[in-house]
Coordinates of C-alpha atoms in Angstrom, one line a residue:
M189 CA 180.2 22.5 90.7
T190 CA 178.1 22.5 87.7
V191 CA 174.5 23.7 87.9
V192 CA 172.1 22.3 85.6
V193 CA 169.0 24.9 85.0
Q194 CA 166.2 22.7 83.5
P195 CA 164.0 24.6 81.1
P196 CA 160.2 25.2 82.4
P197 CA 158.0 22.5 81.0
T198 CA 156.3 24.6 78.6
A199 CA 159.7 25.6 76.8
A200 CA 161.2 21.8 77.2
L201 CA 157.7 20.1 75.8
T202 CA 157.8 22.8 72.7
S203 CA 161.3 22.0 72.1
Q204 CA 160.4 18.4 72.0
L205 CA 157.2 18.8 70.1
S206 CA 158.9 20.9 67.5
T207 CA 160.7 17.9 65.9
L208 CA 157.7 15.9 65.8
V209 CA 154.7 18.3 64.5
D210 CA 153.9 21.5 62.9
L211 CA 153.7 24.0 65.7
K212 CA 151.9 26.8 63.9
D213 CA 148.7 25.7 65.0
V214 CA 149.8 24.7 68.6
R215 CA 150.4 26.5 71.6
V216 CA 151.9 25.7 74.8
C217 CA 151.3 27.8 78.0
A218 CA 151.7 27.7 81.5
G219 CA 148.6 27.6 84.0
L220 CA 144.8 27.4 83.0
A221 CA 144.7 31.5 82.0
E222 CA 142.6 32.1 78.9
P223 CA 144.2 33.3 75.9
D224 CA 143.7 36.8 74.5
P225 CA 141.6 36.6 71.9
D226 CA 143.0 40.0 70.4
T227 CA 146.5 38.6 70.1
E228 CA 145.6 34.9 69.5
P229 CA 142.9 33.8 67.4
A230 CA 140.8 31.0 67.8
G231 CA 141.7 27.8 66.2
G232 CA 144.5 24.9 66.3
V233 CA 145.4 23.4 69.7
T234 CA 146.2 25.1 73.0
I235 CA 148.7 22.6 75.3
A236 CA 148.0 24.0 78.9
V237 CA 150.4 22.9 81.4
P238 CA 149.4 24.1 85.3
S239 CA 151.8 23.9 87.7
A240 CA 149.1 23.5 90.6
W241 CA 145.4 22.3 90.0
T242 CA 142.0 21.7 91.7
P243 CA 139.7 19.3 89.9
T244 CA 137.2 22.3 89.9
E245 CA 139.6 24.6 88.1
L246 CA 140.3 21.9 85.4
G247 CA 136.6 21.5 84.9
E248 CA 135.9 25.0 84.8
F249 CA 138.8 25.9 82.4
S250 CA 137.7 23.2 79.8
R251 CA 134.2 24.1 80.0
R252 CA 135.2 28.0 79.0
A253 CA 137.5 26.7 76.1
V254 CA 134.5 24.7 74.9
A255 CA 132.3 27.6 75.3
G256 CA 135.0 29.9 73.5
G257 CA 135.4 27.8 70.6
R258 CA 139.0 26.6 71.6
T259 CA 140.5 23.2 71.6
V260 CA 142.8 22.6 74.7
L261 CA 144.9 19.6 75.5
P262 CA 145.8 19.5 79.6
L263 CA 148.8 18.3 80.5
R264 CA 149.6 18.1 84.5
Q265 CA 151.4 16.4 87.3
D266 CA 150.0 14.4 90.3
G267 CA 153.0 12.9 92.2
A268 CA 154.5 10.4 90.3
V269 CA 151.9 10.3 87.6
T270 CA 151.7 12.7 84.5
L271 CA 148.2 13.0 83.2
L272 CA 147.9 14.1 79.3
G273 CA 144.0 14.6 78.1
P274 CA 141.4 14.2 77.7
L275 CA 141.2 16.8 74.7
V276 CA 138.5 19.1 74.9
G277 CA 136.9 21.5 72.5
P278 CA 133.8 22.0 70.2
G279 CA 132.3 18.6 69.0
L280 CA 134.8 16.5 70.8
L281 CA 133.9 13.7 73.7
G282 CA 136.5 14.7 76.3
C283 CA 135.6 15.8 79.6
L284 CA 137.7 16.7 82.2
D285 CA 135.1 16.5 84.9
C286 CA 134.3 12.9 83.9
A287 CA 138.0 12.2 83.9
E288 CA 139.0 13.5 87.1
D289 CA 135.9 11.9 88.8
A290 CA 136.9 8.5 87.6
R291 CA 140.5 9.1 88.9
M292 CA 139.3 9.9 92.5
R293 CA 136.7 7.2 92.3
I294 CA 139.6 4.4 91.5
L295 CA 142.0 5.8 94.2
S296 CA 138.8 6.2 96.5
L297 CA 139.5 9.3 97.5
P298 CA 136.5 11.3 99.1
I299 CA 137.9 14.9 98.0
D300 CA 136.8 18.8 97.8
A301 CA 137.2 19.0 94.5
E302 CA 137.5 23.0 95.2
R303 CA 140.1 22.7 97.6
V304 CA 142.3 19.8 97.1
T305 CA 145.1 20.8 95.1
F306 CA 147.2 18.7 93.1
G307 CA 150.6 19.4 90.9
G308 CA 154.3 19.1 90.9
P309 CA 157.0 19.3 88.3
I310 CA 156.6 17.2 85.3
P311 CA 159.8 14.9 85.3
P312 CA 162.1 15.6 82.1
T313 CA 162.3 11.8 81.4
N314 CA 158.7 11.7 80.8
L315 CA 158.8 14.7 78.3
P316 CA 159.9 12.7 75.3
A317 CA 156.8 10.2 75.4
V318 CA 154.4 12.7 76.4
A319 CA 155.6 15.0 73.1
A320 CA 154.9 12.0 71.0
V321 CA 151.6 11.2 72.2
A322 CA 150.5 14.5 72.0
A323 CA 151.8 15.0 68.4
S324 CA 149.7 12.1 67.7
I325 CA 146.8 13.6 69.1
I326 CA 147.1 17.1 67.4
Q327 CA 147.4 15.3 64.3
D328 CA 143.9 13.2 64.8
P329 CA 141.9 15.1 67.4
A330 CA 139.0 12.8 66.7
A331 CA 140.6 9.8 67.2
A332 CA 141.7 10.4 70.6
A333 CA 139.2 12.9 72.0
D334 CA 138.1 10.7 75.2
R335 CA 141.3 9.3 76.1
M336 CA 143.2 10.3 79.0
W337 CA 147.1 9.0 78.8
I338 CA 148.9 8.3 82.1
F339 CA 152.5 8.6 82.5
N340 CA 153.8 6.9 85.7
S341 CA 157.3 7.7 86.7
A342 CA 157.5 5.1 89.5
N343 CA 157.4 2.2 86.9
G344 CA 157.4 3.4 83.6
W345 CA 154.0 2.2 82.5
V346 CA 152.1 4.4 79.9
S347 CA 148.7 3.5 79.5
A348 CA 145.8 5.3 77.5
N349 CA 142.4 5.4 79.1
S350 CA 139.0 6.1 78.4
P351 CA 136.8 7.4 81.6
A352 CA 133.0 6.9 81.1
P353 CA 130.7 9.6 81.3
R354 CA 129.0 10.3 84.5
P355 CA 125.4 10.5 84.2
G356 CA 124.2 13.8 85.2
C357 CA 127.2 15.5 83.8
P358 CA 126.6 18.9 82.3
T359 CA 129.1 18.5 79.7
C360 CA 128.7 14.9 78.3
D361 CA 125.5 13.4 79.2
R362 CA 123.8 13.1 76.1
R363 CA 121.0 10.8 77.5
P364 CA 117.7 11.1 76.2
E365 CA 114.7 11.8 78.6
D366 CA 112.9 8.8 79.8
T367 CA 109.5 8.4 78.3
P368 CA 107.0 5.7 78.0
D369 CA 108.1 4.9 74.3
A370 CA 111.3 4.5 75.6
A371 CA 110.5 1.9 78.0
R372 CA 109.1 -0.4 75.2
V373 CA 110.5 -4.2 75.2
A374 CA 109.8 -5.7 71.6
L375 CA 110.5 -9.3 72.2
T376 CA 113.1 -11.0 69.4
A377 CA 113.4 -14.9 69.4
R378 CA 116.5 -15.5 70.9
P379 CA 117.9 -19.3 69.7
L380 CA 119.8 -21.0 72.2
P381 CA 123.3 -22.6 70.9
A382 CA 123.4 -26.4 70.6
G383 CA 124.9 -28.4 73.9
G384 CA 124.0 -27.5 77.5
A385 CA 124.4 -23.7 77.7
W386 CA 121.7 -21.6 78.8
R387 CA 123.3 -18.5 77.6
Q388 CA 123.3 -16.8 74.0
D389 CA 126.5 -16.9 71.9
N390 CA 128.3 -13.5 72.0
P391 CA 131.4 -13.1 69.8
A392 CA 132.0 -9.5 71.4
T393 CA 132.8 -11.5 75.0
A394 CA 134.3 -14.3 73.6
G395 CA 137.9 -15.5 74.5
G396 CA 139.6 -12.5 76.1
K397 CA 137.6 -9.8 74.9
L398 CA 135.2 -9.3 77.7
A399 CA 138.6 -8.9 79.9
G400 CA 140.1 -6.5 77.0
G401 CA 137.1 -4.3 77.2
L402 CA 136.5 -3.7 81.1
L403 CA 140.0 -4.5 82.5
D404 CA 141.9 -1.0 82.8
G405 CA 144.3 -0.7 86.1
Q406 CA 144.0 3.3 85.8
L407 CA 140.3 4.4 85.1
G408 CA 138.7 1.1 83.7
E409 CA 135.3 -0.1 84.7
V410 CA 137.0 -3.0 86.2
V411 CA 140.3 -2.2 88.1
R412 CA 141.7 -5.5 89.0
V413 CA 140.6 -9.2 89.3
N414 CA 141.9 -11.3 92.2
I415 CA 141.8 -15.0 91.8
N416 CA 141.8 -17.5 94.7
D417 CA 141.8 -21.2 93.1
E418 CA 141.6 -23.1 96.6
R419 CA 139.1 -25.6 97.7
P420 CA 136.2 -26.2 96.9
L421 CA 136.1 -24.3 93.5
P422 CA 138.1 -21.4 92.0
T423 CA 136.4 -17.7 92.9
A424 CA 137.4 -14.3 91.6
S425 CA 136.7 -11.1 92.7
A426 CA 136.4 -7.9 89.9
L427 CA 137.1 -4.7 91.5
F428 CA 135.3 -1.6 90.5
A429 CA 134.6 1.8 91.7
T430 CA 131.2 3.4 92.1
D431 CA 129.6 6.1 94.3
G432 CA 133.0 7.2 95.5
R433 CA 133.4 3.6 96.7
L434 CA 135.0 0.2 95.8
D435 CA 132.9 -2.4 95.0
Y436 CA 133.3 -6.0 93.9
G437 CA 131.7 -8.7 91.1
Y438 CA 132.1 -12.4 92.4
G439 CA 132.0 -15.3 90.5
R440 CA 133.3 -19.0 90.8
G441 CA 133.7 -21.9 88.3
L442 CA 135.5 -25.0 87.5
T443 CA 138.4 -23.0 86.2
P444 CA 140.0 -19.7 87.3
Q445 CA 139.2 -18.4 84.0
E446 CA 135.3 -19.3 84.3
A447 CA 135.6 -17.7 87.7
R448 CA 137.2 -14.6 86.3
R449 CA 134.7 -14.2 83.7
I450 CA 131.5 -14.8 85.7
A451 CA 133.2 -12.1 88.4
L452 CA 133.3 -9.5 85.2
F453 CA 129.9 -10.1 84.1
E454 CA 128.9 -9.5 87.5
A455 CA 130.7 -6.3 88.1
V456 CA 128.9 -5.0 85.0
E457 CA 125.6 -6.1 86.1
R458 CA 126.5 -4.3 89.6
Q459 CA 127.4 -1.0 87.9
L460 CA 124.3 -0.8 85.6
G461 CA 122.1 -1.7 88.2
R462 CA 122.9 1.1 90.7
R463 CA 122.0 4.1 88.7
P464 CA 120.3 5.1 85.5
A465 CA 122.9 4.9 82.4
G466 CA 120.4 5.0 79.5
R467 CA 118.0 7.7 80.2
R468 CA 117.4 10.5 82.2
T469 CA 114.9 10.6 84.8
V470 CA 112.3 13.2 84.6
L471 CA 108.7 12.3 86.1
H472 CA 108.4 13.7 89.4
A473 CA 105.0 12.8 90.8
A474 CA 102.8 11.3 93.6
Y475 CA 101.4 7.7 93.2
A476 CA 98.0 9.6 94.0
D477 CA 98.5 11.7 90.8
L478 CA 99.5 8.7 88.5
G479 CA 97.2 6.0 89.7
P480 CA 97.0 2.1 88.9
Q481 CA 96.8 2.6 85.0
R482 CA 100.1 4.5 84.8
A483 CA 102.1 3.5 87.9
V484 CA 103.0 0.5 90.1
D485 CA 101.4 1.0 93.7
P486 CA 104.2 0.9 96.0
V487 CA 102.4 -1.1 98.6
R488 CA 102.4 -4.2 96.1
L489 CA 106.2 -3.7 96.5
G490 CA 106.4 -4.7 100.0
L491 CA 106.6 -1.8 102.6
P492 CA 109.0 -2.1 105.7
D493 CA 107.6 -2.1 108.9
L494 CA 108.7 1.0 110.3
C495 CA 108.8 0.5 113.8
Y496 CA 112.0 1.7 114.2
P497 CA 112.1 4.8 112.2
E498 CA 115.2 6.4 114.1
Q499 CA 117.1 3.2 112.7
S500 CA 116.2 3.6 109.1
P501 CA 117.1 7.0 108.0
H502 CA 116.8 6.4 104.3
V503 CA 113.2 5.4 104.0
T504 CA 110.2 7.6 104.3
A505 CA 106.9 6.2 105.6
Y506 CA 105.1 5.9 102.2
R507 CA 101.9 8.0 101.3
P508 CA 100.1 7.8 98.2
D509 CA 100.2 11.9 98.1
L510 CA 104.0 11.8 98.8
P511 CA 105.8 12.5 95.4
T512 CA 109.0 11.0 94.4
L513 CA 111.1 10.5 90.9
W514 CA 109.9 7.6 88.9
V515 CA 111.2 5.9 85.8
Y516 CA 109.1 3.8 82.9
G517 CA 109.6 -0.1 82.8
W518 CA 107.7 -2.2 80.4
S519 CA 105.1 -4.7 81.4
L520 CA 105.6 -8.0 79.9
T521 CA 102.2 -9.2 81.2
K522 CA 100.1 -6.2 79.5
G523 CA 102.6 -4.9 77.0
T524 CA 102.4 -1.3 77.9
A525 CA 104.6 1.1 79.6
I526 CA 104.4 1.6 83.5
A527 CA 106.1 3.8 85.8
V528 CA 108.1 2.4 88.9
P529 CA 109.7 4.4 91.8
E530 CA 113.2 5.2 90.4
H531 CA 114.6 4.0 93.9
A532 CA 113.1 0.7 93.2
A533 CA 114.5 0.2 89.7
Y534 CA 117.9 1.3 90.6
Y535 CA 119.7 0.3 94.3
G536 CA 122.1 3.0 94.1
I537 CA 120.2 6.1 94.1
R538 CA 120.2 8.2 97.1
P539 CA 117.0 9.8 98.7
T540 CA 116.6 13.7 98.5
T541 CA 113.7 15.9 100.0
E542 CA 112.2 16.0 96.6
A543 CA 112.7 12.1 96.1
P544 CA 112.2 10.3 98.9
H545 CA 112.5 6.5 99.2
F546 CA 109.7 4.7 100.5
I547 CA 112.0 1.1 100.5
D548 CA 115.5 0.2 100.7
E549 CA 116.2 -1.6 97.5
T550 CA 118.7 -4.1 96.6
S551 CA 120.1 -5.8 93.4
N552 CA 117.1 -8.1 93.9
G553 CA 115.8 -8.8 90.3
C554 CA 118.7 -7.7 88.5
G555 CA 119.9 -9.6 85.3
L556 CA 122.9 -9.3 82.9
G557 CA 122.6 -11.1 79.4
N558 CA 123.5 -11.1 75.9
S559 CA 120.4 -9.6 74.9
L560 CA 117.5 -7.7 77.1
E561 CA 115.3 -11.0 76.7
E562 CA 118.3 -13.1 78.1
A563 CA 118.8 -10.5 81.0
A564 CA 115.3 -10.7 81.8
L565 CA 115.0 -14.1 82.0
Y566 CA 117.7 -14.4 84.7
G567 CA 116.4 -11.3 86.4
L568 CA 113.1 -13.4 86.6
F569 CA 114.9 -16.5 88.0
E570 CA 116.5 -14.3 90.8
V571 CA 113.2 -12.9 91.9
A572 CA 111.8 -16.2 91.8
E573 CA 114.6 -17.5 93.9
R574 CA 114.5 -15.0 96.8
D575 CA 110.5 -15.1 96.8
A576 CA 111.1 -18.8 97.3
F577 CA 113.5 -18.8 99.9
L578 CA 111.8 -15.9 102.0
M579 CA 108.5 -17.3 101.7
A580 CA 109.8 -20.7 103.3
W581 CA 111.8 -18.7 106.0
Y582 CA 109.7 -16.2 107.1
A583 CA 106.6 -18.7 107.5
E584 CA 108.8 -21.2 108.8
T585 CA 107.6 -24.2 106.4
P586 CA 109.2 -27.5 106.4
L587 CA 110.7 -28.7 102.8
R588 CA 111.5 -31.8 101.5
R589 CA 115.0 -32.6 101.1
V590 CA 116.5 -33.7 97.8
A591 CA 119.2 -36.3 97.2
I592 CA 122.2 -35.0 95.0
P593 CA 122.0 -36.1 91.6
A594 CA 124.4 -39.6 91.2
D595 CA 125.9 -37.9 87.8
D596 CA 126.3 -34.3 89.5
M597 CA 130.0 -34.9 89.9
Q598 CA 130.7 -31.1 91.0
T599 CA 128.0 -31.1 93.5
W600 CA 129.3 -34.5 95.0
H601 CA 132.8 -33.0 94.9
I602 CA 131.5 -30.3 97.0
A603 CA 129.9 -32.2 99.4
D604 CA 133.1 -34.2 99.7
V605 CA 135.0 -31.1 100.7
L606 CA 132.3 -30.3 103.1
D607 CA 132.3 -33.6 104.9
E608 CA 136.3 -33.5 105.2
A609 CA 135.7 -30.0 106.7
G610 CA 132.8 -31.5 109.1
Y611 CA 129.8 -30.3 107.4
E612 CA 126.8 -31.6 105.9
L613 CA 125.3 -30.3 102.6
L614 CA 122.0 -30.5 102.7
L615 CA 119.3 -29.5 99.9
F616 CA 115.5 -28.7 99.9
D617 CA 112.9 -28.1 97.2
A618 CA 111.6 -24.8 98.1
T619 CA 109.5 -24.3 94.7
N620 CA 106.4 -22.5 95.2
D621 CA 103.4 -21.3 93.2
L622 CA 105.9 -19.7 90.8
G623 CA 106.8 -23.0 89.3
L624 CA 110.5 -22.2 88.8
P625 CA 112.3 -25.1 90.7
T626 CA 114.0 -23.7 93.6
V627 CA 116.7 -25.2 96.0
V628 CA 117.7 -23.9 99.5
S629 CA 121.1 -25.5 100.4
L630 CA 122.8 -25.4 103.7
A631 CA 126.4 -26.2 104.5
L632 CA 125.7 -27.5 108.3
R633 CA 128.5 -28.5 110.8
R634 CA 127.7 -31.9 111.9
D635 CA 128.7 -31.2 115.8
P636 CA 127.9 -28.0 116.9
D637 CA 131.0 -25.8 118.1
P638 CA 130.9 -22.5 119.2
A639 CA 134.6 -21.9 118.0
A640 CA 133.2 -22.5 114.5
P641 CA 130.9 -21.2 111.6
N642 CA 128.1 -23.6 112.2
A643 CA 125.6 -22.9 109.3
Y644 CA 126.0 -21.4 105.8
F645 CA 123.0 -21.0 103.5
A646 CA 122.6 -20.7 99.7
A647 CA 120.0 -21.1 97.0
G648 CA 119.5 -21.6 93.6
T649 CA 116.4 -21.2 90.7
H650 CA 116.3 -22.5 87.4
Q651 CA 114.1 -24.0 84.6
D652 CA 116.2 -27.2 84.9
P653 CA 116.2 -28.6 88.4
C654 CA 119.6 -30.1 88.3
V655 CA 121.0 -26.8 87.2
A656 CA 119.0 -25.3 90.4
L657 CA 120.4 -28.2 92.8
G658 CA 124.0 -27.7 91.4
S659 CA 124.1 -23.8 91.8
A660 CA 122.6 -23.8 95.4
A661 CA 125.3 -26.5 96.1
T662 CA 128.3 -24.5 94.8
E663 CA 126.8 -21.1 96.1
A664 CA 126.7 -22.7 100.0
G665 CA 130.1 -24.6 99.5
V666 CA 131.9 -22.0 98.0
G667 CA 130.2 -19.3 100.2
L668 CA 131.4 -21.3 103.3
F669 CA 135.1 -21.5 102.5
A670 CA 135.2 -17.9 100.6
N671 CA 133.2 -15.9 103.5
A672 CA 132.6 -17.6 107.1
L673 CA 135.6 -19.7 107.5
I674 CA 138.0 -17.4 105.9
Q675 CA 136.7 -14.7 108.5
H676 CA 136.9 -17.1 111.2
E677 CA 140.5 -18.0 110.6
A678 CA 141.5 -14.3 110.0
G679 CA 139.8 -13.6 113.5
M680 CA 137.0 -11.2 111.9
R681 CA 134.0 -13.3 112.9
D682 CA 132.5 -12.0 116.1
P683 CA 130.2 -14.5 118.0
E684 CA 129.6 -11.8 120.9
R685 CA 128.1 -9.7 118.2
A686 CA 126.0 -12.8 116.9
L687 CA 124.5 -13.2 120.2
R688 CA 123.6 -9.8 120.5
M689 CA 122.1 -10.1 117.3
L690 CA 120.1 -13.1 118.4
A691 CA 118.7 -11.3 121.0
D692 CA 118.1 -8.2 119.1
S693 CA 117.0 -8.7 115.7
T694 CA 117.4 -4.7 114.9
E695 CA 121.3 -5.2 115.3
V696 CA 121.3 -7.1 112.2
R697 CA 122.4 -4.2 109.7
D698 CA 123.8 -5.4 106.8
L699 CA 124.4 -8.6 104.6
D700 CA 127.4 -9.9 106.4
D701 CA 125.4 -9.6 110.0
H702 CA 122.9 -11.8 107.9
V703 CA 125.5 -14.3 107.6
L704 CA 127.1 -13.9 110.8
L705 CA 124.1 -14.7 112.8
Y706 CA 123.7 -18.2 112.0
T707 CA 127.3 -19.2 112.2
I708 CA 126.7 -19.6 116.0
P709 CA 125.4 -22.7 117.4
E710 CA 122.7 -20.9 119.5
A711 CA 120.8 -19.6 116.5
R712 CA 120.0 -23.4 115.4
S713 CA 116.6 -23.5 116.8
R714 CA 115.7 -20.7 114.2
Y715 CA 116.0 -23.2 111.2
A716 CA 114.9 -26.5 113.0
F717 CA 111.8 -26.8 110.9
L718 CA 114.5 -28.0 108.2
L719 CA 116.1 -30.1 110.2
D720 CA 113.4 -33.2 110.7
D721 CA 116.0 -36.0 109.7
Q722 CA 113.9 -36.8 106.7
E723 CA 115.2 -39.2 104.2
P724 CA 116.4 -37.3 101.1
V725 CA 114.2 -38.0 97.9
D726 CA 115.3 -38.2 94.2
W727 CA 115.1 -35.2 92.2
R728 CA 112.9 -37.0 89.4
E729 CA 110.2 -37.6 92.2
L730 CA 109.7 -33.8 93.0
W731 CA 110.0 -32.6 89.1
P732 CA 108.3 -35.2 87.3
D733 CA 106.7 -33.5 84.5
L734 CA 109.0 -30.4 83.6
P735 CA 109.1 -29.5 79.8
P736 CA 112.0 -30.2 77.6
R737 CA 115.0 -27.7 77.4
P738 CA 113.9 -25.0 74.8
A739 CA 115.2 -24.2 71.7
D740 CA 114.8 -20.2 72.4
L741 CA 115.2 -18.1 75.5
T742 CA 112.3 -15.7 74.7
D743 CA 109.8 -18.6 74.6
L744 CA 110.8 -19.6 77.9
L745 CA 110.5 -16.3 79.3
T746 CA 107.2 -15.5 77.6
G747 CA 106.0 -18.8 79.2
L748 CA 107.1 -18.0 82.6
V749 CA 105.4 -14.5 82.2
G750 CA 102.2 -16.2 81.3
R751 CA 102.3 -18.6 84.1
L752 CA 103.0 -15.6 86.7
A753 CA 99.8 -13.9 84.8
D754 CA 97.6 -16.8 85.8
L755 CA 98.7 -16.2 89.3
G756 CA 97.5 -12.5 89.0
L757 CA 101.2 -11.4 89.0
E758 CA 102.5 -8.7 86.5
T759 CA 106.1 -9.0 85.2
I760 CA 107.7 -5.5 84.4
V761 CA 111.1 -5.0 82.9
V762 CA 113.1 -2.0 83.7
D763 CA 115.9 -1.9 80.9
Q764 CA 119.3 -0.9 82.4
T765 CA 121.4 -1.2 79.4
D766 CA 124.3 1.5 79.1
P767 CA 124.4 2.1 75.1
A768 CA 128.4 2.2 75.7
T769 CA 128.5 -1.0 76.9
R770 CA 125.8 -2.6 74.6
D771 CA 127.7 -1.5 71.7
R772 CA 130.9 -2.3 72.8
L773 CA 130.3 -5.7 74.6
G774 CA 126.9 -6.7 73.4
L775 CA 125.6 -6.9 76.9
H776 CA 122.0 -5.6 78.3
A777 CA 120.8 -5.3 81.6
A778 CA 117.5 -5.3 83.2
K779 CA 115.9 -5.1 86.4
V780 CA 112.7 -7.3 86.8
I781 CA 109.9 -6.6 89.1
V782 CA 107.1 -8.5 90.2
P783 CA 104.9 -6.7 92.4
G784 CA 103.6 -9.0 95.3
T785 CA 106.4 -11.2 95.3
L786 CA 108.7 -11.4 98.4
P787 CA 111.9 -9.1 97.6
M788 CA 115.4 -9.8 99.5
T789 CA 116.5 -7.1 101.9
F790 CA 119.3 -6.6 104.1
G791 CA 119.3 -5.0 107.4
H792 CA 116.2 -6.4 109.5
I793 CA 114.4 -3.1 109.6
N794 CA 114.4 -2.9 106.0
H795 CA 112.5 -6.2 105.6
R796 CA 109.2 -5.7 103.3
T797 CA 106.7 -8.1 104.3
L798 CA 103.6 -5.4 104.8
G799 CA 101.0 -5.5 101.7
L800 CA 102.3 -9.0 100.4
P801 CA 99.6 -11.5 101.3
R802 CA 101.1 -14.3 99.6
L803 CA 103.3 -14.8 102.4
L804 CA 100.7 -16.4 104.1
E805 CA 98.4 -17.8 101.3
V806 CA 100.8 -19.7 99.4
P807 CA 102.5 -21.9 102.0
A808 CA 98.9 -22.9 103.3
R809 CA 97.7 -23.6 99.6
L810 CA 100.8 -25.8 99.1
G811 CA 100.2 -27.8 102.3
R812 CA 103.4 -26.5 104.0
M813 CA 101.1 -24.4 106.8
P814 CA 98.0 -26.1 108.2
T815 CA 96.5 -23.1 108.5
V816 CA 96.7 -19.2 107.2
R817 CA 98.0 -17.2 110.0
Q818 CA 98.0 -13.4 110.8
H819 CA 101.0 -11.2 109.4
A820 CA 101.7 -10.5 113.4
D821 CA 101.7 -14.2 114.3
L822 CA 104.9 -14.6 112.0
P823 CA 108.3 -14.4 113.7
L824 CA 109.9 -12.9 110.6
Y825 CA 113.4 -13.3 112.2
P826 CA 116.2 -11.8 110.0
H827 CA 116.8 -14.1 107.2
P828 CA 120.2 -16.0 106.6
F829 CA 120.2 -15.3 103.0
P830 CA 124.3 -14.3 101.7

């Protein structure tokens, strides 16, 4: 019998490296021990090869190396995966804490970084490739400092990955402090391209560049895109990791490629809307200390009715003297900086003792665009859409039915597919005092059936009413097939729970519950105010005097801001842009806040209607309610918005 003794990985790697690079400035060592400064002077690159390690040990080792003026390239094994880098050292961008955090997020592993140990022998078959990559890094450290190379023994794949810096990382968080000056939004002309598009051209995301800049199955901002090209339109979901969990951006379009592109955009929007990526939050104060000239009154954001505080652990009853964290936005109405609660500007922030939350925020008003102006415009569209939908729902106001435009082939296609499945597509004009055409859509089952989803709601808002109609119809049709019917066919729909939610609104706890409740026929009475058998009218009767398509997005934005100002409403933009995403892909993110409008919430106990008198005043002014009722008279049933 022949016994083959493998050399230790350090010796084998040194042997491989010797044929590729001059080793006089390279040291290969086992473990994470500090070099002896008396015998091994600083300079060159140390390749550290621990046989076992924890993320905490790795991070501490890298920080000591940087503090000691040393450059270190870690090489370690995790199961079938060999990990090389990132290179850390003085003046370099690499960070082992951020790299390991990204790996754990992608793997969706809630680990104890101090106790969970990774390790294993590095496969000899990986060493030639590892040595070749290590040699290229040593020869040009600056070019590869922020990359971690992953060698997968199971499938032979090799990938170079650039983990994004974590906000708050003590090593590589170089965000400037949030200040009033940094919040300034200097509006610039943004011409629209010729044709029907309402978006600016962006060469950085054209063709396959968007997917190329986002998709990375190991450590990327988006890990995977799933496409479903079944009826009525292709849909896509872009998987990404955030806050220790996996989430999705969703898209739909006429083609799978279009659906994929929209899903990728939404994934970026959702990531940037969750927490500050551009500036560090530093303002800690109470509204009573800031005052209305410096800050938004939280009451104007709409407060929840805390009748059930034991069921709302994330929300603290608002008091003007209660301090919290604030970020600066820019009032497009007044042309000044203004502070808004951090948790109203970013919906992924968790409450703390020092920074309690007065509201449970969602992505309401978040927009992504090829400029900050474009992002703000689409964020404002969303604010108007949710305000109009909730105003009609909470006040139970009848709405005019709208006929499908004769030349809208996509909407007719969706209506035909729904008809074949036993549903009718209903479209309603919900436009309110904000003046932006808003359409509520309803996919309604013709014959109520307890064994099938009975209703699916959606909405659309746009300056062009035909775009709003098409968007609302598509959202309802695609949503019904992609969510309610699929859950029904998979046995995930729970009519018994829906009946419990019908009897007790506090049982409606998340977005899926809002949809589930209205799939049962017993809930139809709650939207009977829409079902009066009226004949649909041509859209041109409802929107006869709309201005022509603008040549510039900024002109449209400023016009809408002025219209809201005439109603006494202020438009505030919080720039959520991540500088790295902006520089790489030309994408900007914004959160638009219009105090006084109705915000979308999920979980019935989180609904925010207190402090928003428009809910009663506007429907009466529009003739949709006979008199102005009291807030206590409103039924305020959980909304059906998906």
